[in-house]
Phi, psi and omega in degrees: 000137182264146178222132182259125180224113181055041178082357181256133180273121179248146176266122179265117183276112178247015178285157180270143354288149182295137179242334182286133184294333183293306178294329178297311181296320179298314181298315182296321179296321177292326176295314179301325181284313192268325185303311179295324181295317182291312184286340177297330179293335179259014179058036177257129181305145183298330179301317180295321178301318180290322178294316179297320177298320176298322176298320184290320186268353186279185184292338179261005178247240180270004177053049180279325181243139182295142181301134178086357183289339180252009188298322182297307182289330178294315177296322177297322179296321178297313178298324181293321178299314181293322178296314179297323178299319177287325183288322182274354180295132176284103188297321179295317178293323179295317178295320180297323185249022184297327178294328178289322175296322178295319179296312178296320178300322178292316179298312186284352174262308188283322181298307177298324181295314183289313179295321178297323179297318180297313182295314184291323185277316187263338181258314181264350174059044174281158174285174188299313184295317178294321179298315180295320181295310182292323179297319178293329176298324178299328184284341180283159165203156182242139183281057180298323184272003181300320177303329177294315178298321179295317181293327179280353177074031182247014184293341178275350180293146184299326180299318180290318179300316180294320180295317180293316178298320178294330180299311183293329180291309184290321180293322177297316180298317180295317182291332173291320175299319179299318178298322179292318180297315180294324177294320178293319180295327180272358179076022183253017184277078182231186182299320180300321180299313183293319179296314181297318180296315181295316181294316182295321178292321179295316179295318180299311181297322179296316181297314185288312189273346180244310184284321181302310178298323180295315178294319180298317179297318178296316183296315182293332176287319184282321181252089190274322194252350183272094184293327179296317179297325178300314182294314181297322179299313180297316181298319179297320179295324180299310184283333172295320178297320177297319178295317179296326178297318179294322176297328181281351177100012176237173183286155183296334182297331177294317179296319180296318179295315179295327176296322176297318177295320183294324182264000185305313185281350180265352183235095179302144185291341179258009185278163176299319181298316179298320179299318181290321178298311181295320182296311181297319179296312182289333182274326187234296192298311183293316174302321177298321178296315181295321176295321178297324175298316179297327183291340179268356180279131180234103181288347181290350178298336181290344184260008186261030174102167184294328182295315179298319180293320179297313181296315181298316180295317181296315181297318183292313180298316181295321181298314181289315184295316183293323178289323176295321180296320178297318177294323181294315179293328175294319177299314180295323184293323187241012175057044176283161177282161176303326179295317178295322177299317180293326176295317178298316179296318180298318181288326185262358185274345184272136177246129180211266193296301182298325180297309181293329178295315180298313184291319180296320178297316178297322179293315181294333179270000178079015181283324178236164181258185185293327181297319178293320178299312180293322177297325178292324177297317177295321177302318180299315181298308185295315182293324178294321179293312180297315181300318181294315180297314182296315180296319179298311184289310181292321179296322178295318178295320180295320178297321179293318179300316180295322180294322180290336180281345181289140178292160180295153181295144179280154179291337180243084182295156181290143179222126185250125179255132181235088175295129183228148173217336182254113182301331182292320182271348187299316185297320180295321179293319178294322177299318178298318180299318180292323182293319185269357182287142175299119183297340180263357179285132182266009177273148180278170167274140185249095169290135184234132172241126180250124179253128181289137184283096176212192184293336182263011185300316183297317179294320180294328180297319179298317178295318181296320180299322178294320178296321180291328174298319177297321179297317180296317180297317181296314181292326180296333179295340176262008182059036178257146177284137180222137174231104183285139181235132174236131182226149172251127181212171182297322176208169187293318182300317178294322179296319178295314181297318180295317179295321180298321180288316184291325183265003181056049184290142176253334182221138178237126181248117183247154175267140178264106194256352180223079188285346186268357182294138178250008177290127187302317187268355179256124177253060181080166179264121178257094178055044174088005178230182180252158178298324180304318181298323179290315183295332180282347182239348178242115186256002175282177179295128182241131177244122177251122195235144168222120183243112178279336179209167184304141182296331184290352178272359182288132175273327185218145176245122181256120181248120182254120183248125179284168180296138177072009180295338180292346180268354181287150180300323184266015186302305184293329182294307181290331178296317179295323179295319180292327177289323175298316181298315178300322179295315184295318183271000176067033183256148171291145183249119176247125184249123175260121182196177176269173189298315181297319178295320178298319179299320179292318179295316180295325176296319179293318179299319178297323181294316184271357178053054185291141175243074181219160178278103181235130176230156181242145173224143184288145175227117181292258175258162180298340177297339179273007188301321186291350173300335181299334183300339177281337186251344181268124179265173182295335182275000184268145172267120183257122178241120181244125178270122179253199181201147174289151183298132178094353180275174189299324183261011182292140175220137183304331180296332181296337179296333184261000182301316182305312181296323181290323175299320181300321185278319191261344183228041186292341181262002183262156164287131185232143171225127175251122187251130172247112186297156177298143178223151165282139185307128183062032179276068185259166179292134181294147179301138177091347180272127180254149179305328181293339182278350184280151177235181179276006182304316181299316182289325178294324178293321178296317181295328180284343183234047183278067176275335181253307188276146177088359184297308184297318182293322180297326179286323183280317183261045181283149177271222182294129180267000000 
């Protein structure tokens, strides 16, 4: 076929196998599109469809695509799977259950290794070096079925967390054994080898886990608004980590996983960036990897005589049985349900990338023969199919079980109102709304623009509508529902209050637009009005925010609670929101409060079984508040809970908090929280704070039908 380019006639080669990248890419994209759709009708997981499609078009199938033409994107897809596994890992839950991941990692490494050694040495009669190599191959596994768990929404479950943590442990151990085997085969197993390996791994881990987060935090602060640069930056770090891992003497997948862990706290799970990372991976990189796995499968190995069939059958049975046994012992150790055991087995049962890497290196070095190589290829096919089926079925049951444990929906769902006027600050306020929103709530976020009713109202509406379109586009990038509202009113405060009443709003997020004001009663100008006017007419929870840099760069979140705040009607509501926020941005939470308040907070934490880094520090009176300036760094998010005048936790000193924040924390991200109140819900005359007890908060905790729902779902412990 002829093709004309700049006046030059080029011959386009369309003969099989395809060599030109354009038809190859086109064909693969149609496979990615159609294979899952077709096989879904037969209740076959999409992963299997892509693997089977790879078998059909590969060198061992109909030879439609030239061998090696997809190797670049296939390898990238493998690194992407490992990166997503590290990025989506719940770090607080992982730290909480790290000993369980270590136990599972030990089971899934030693059981296959020991059983494999017995089978290879006494049943298949391999020599020692081949026995050690093949036995270590049994211990590896690839998270081929992880996208299924992610799609089913069970990645936060402890079973998945333990399986992912165990993966990196066993694969690292196996790849270290591989380095030792190759060093022994080359005759380089000496003191220099051990010193070089230890030093290189230490330097590699330091760069990834210490320097990467530091560079990432700096980059996100300096480049705030360029979303494309954020994505490219993250992608570059992933593949740089893979390259550094290879320089250190281990496989690139270890570097990709550690890069995910390093960037975990910098990329909130509800952010636009996270949505784009997951979308690109699930749409392109991961399907290319699965098709690439299928292309290396050769079913003709079954026709190469009884020895090939014996080896292939023995390897496959041992691989599946040993991984099931590891999942079974993990279940017994931690009293998991059979469904959780099957999820662990499904995720850890597939052998692909690390397995083929180990075997190919052994084959190229002459340690194993062609029969073992072909048997391993069949093992990859069978284990990937079994793993996908098991994960799909068990994961679906686990998702149903978790859904049934959720409490019934409340009659008054949460509704978040975000009044906006400044396009520059608008995105940060919307991001906060998306982060603290109940993920199961089907109500949208409501951006609100209030236009003052005057002669220029019509002209201002046109400008406002363009700004609201930008708000909708930004929120849509996070796949969040948004319903933009524009109102004309006498003043902004009345417009906000009217919208809050009509829409049954539960939370109002405002921008703090004049941080330099030193007027005691003015906390900045909110669209031409004062905060006092809004607080006197809006009795729901109000958050007044000023963000100097992206929230995801925060290392620590400092929450300051005034005396008696536990008696406020909105105490548990804003507390759960702040815990969700700390979870989303991956920050440690430090709470400054008095003893009674701490007891109430700890009771709530016990109720929701939170798995987060939370510490408490004493706070005497609010007059001691400025002592915090010595302990709060520029990278910390400072949240101060204030109170409306006359309420239970009101203190005259709180009236001056805004101005003091302006002077002493001008470089910090700040949130000032005003708890929900019933209108005129003031302290009765004659009641003193000393007369109050914890009865009100205990009663709230005993009747948490409304408050704490979202947090309990997000911060669940063992399921």
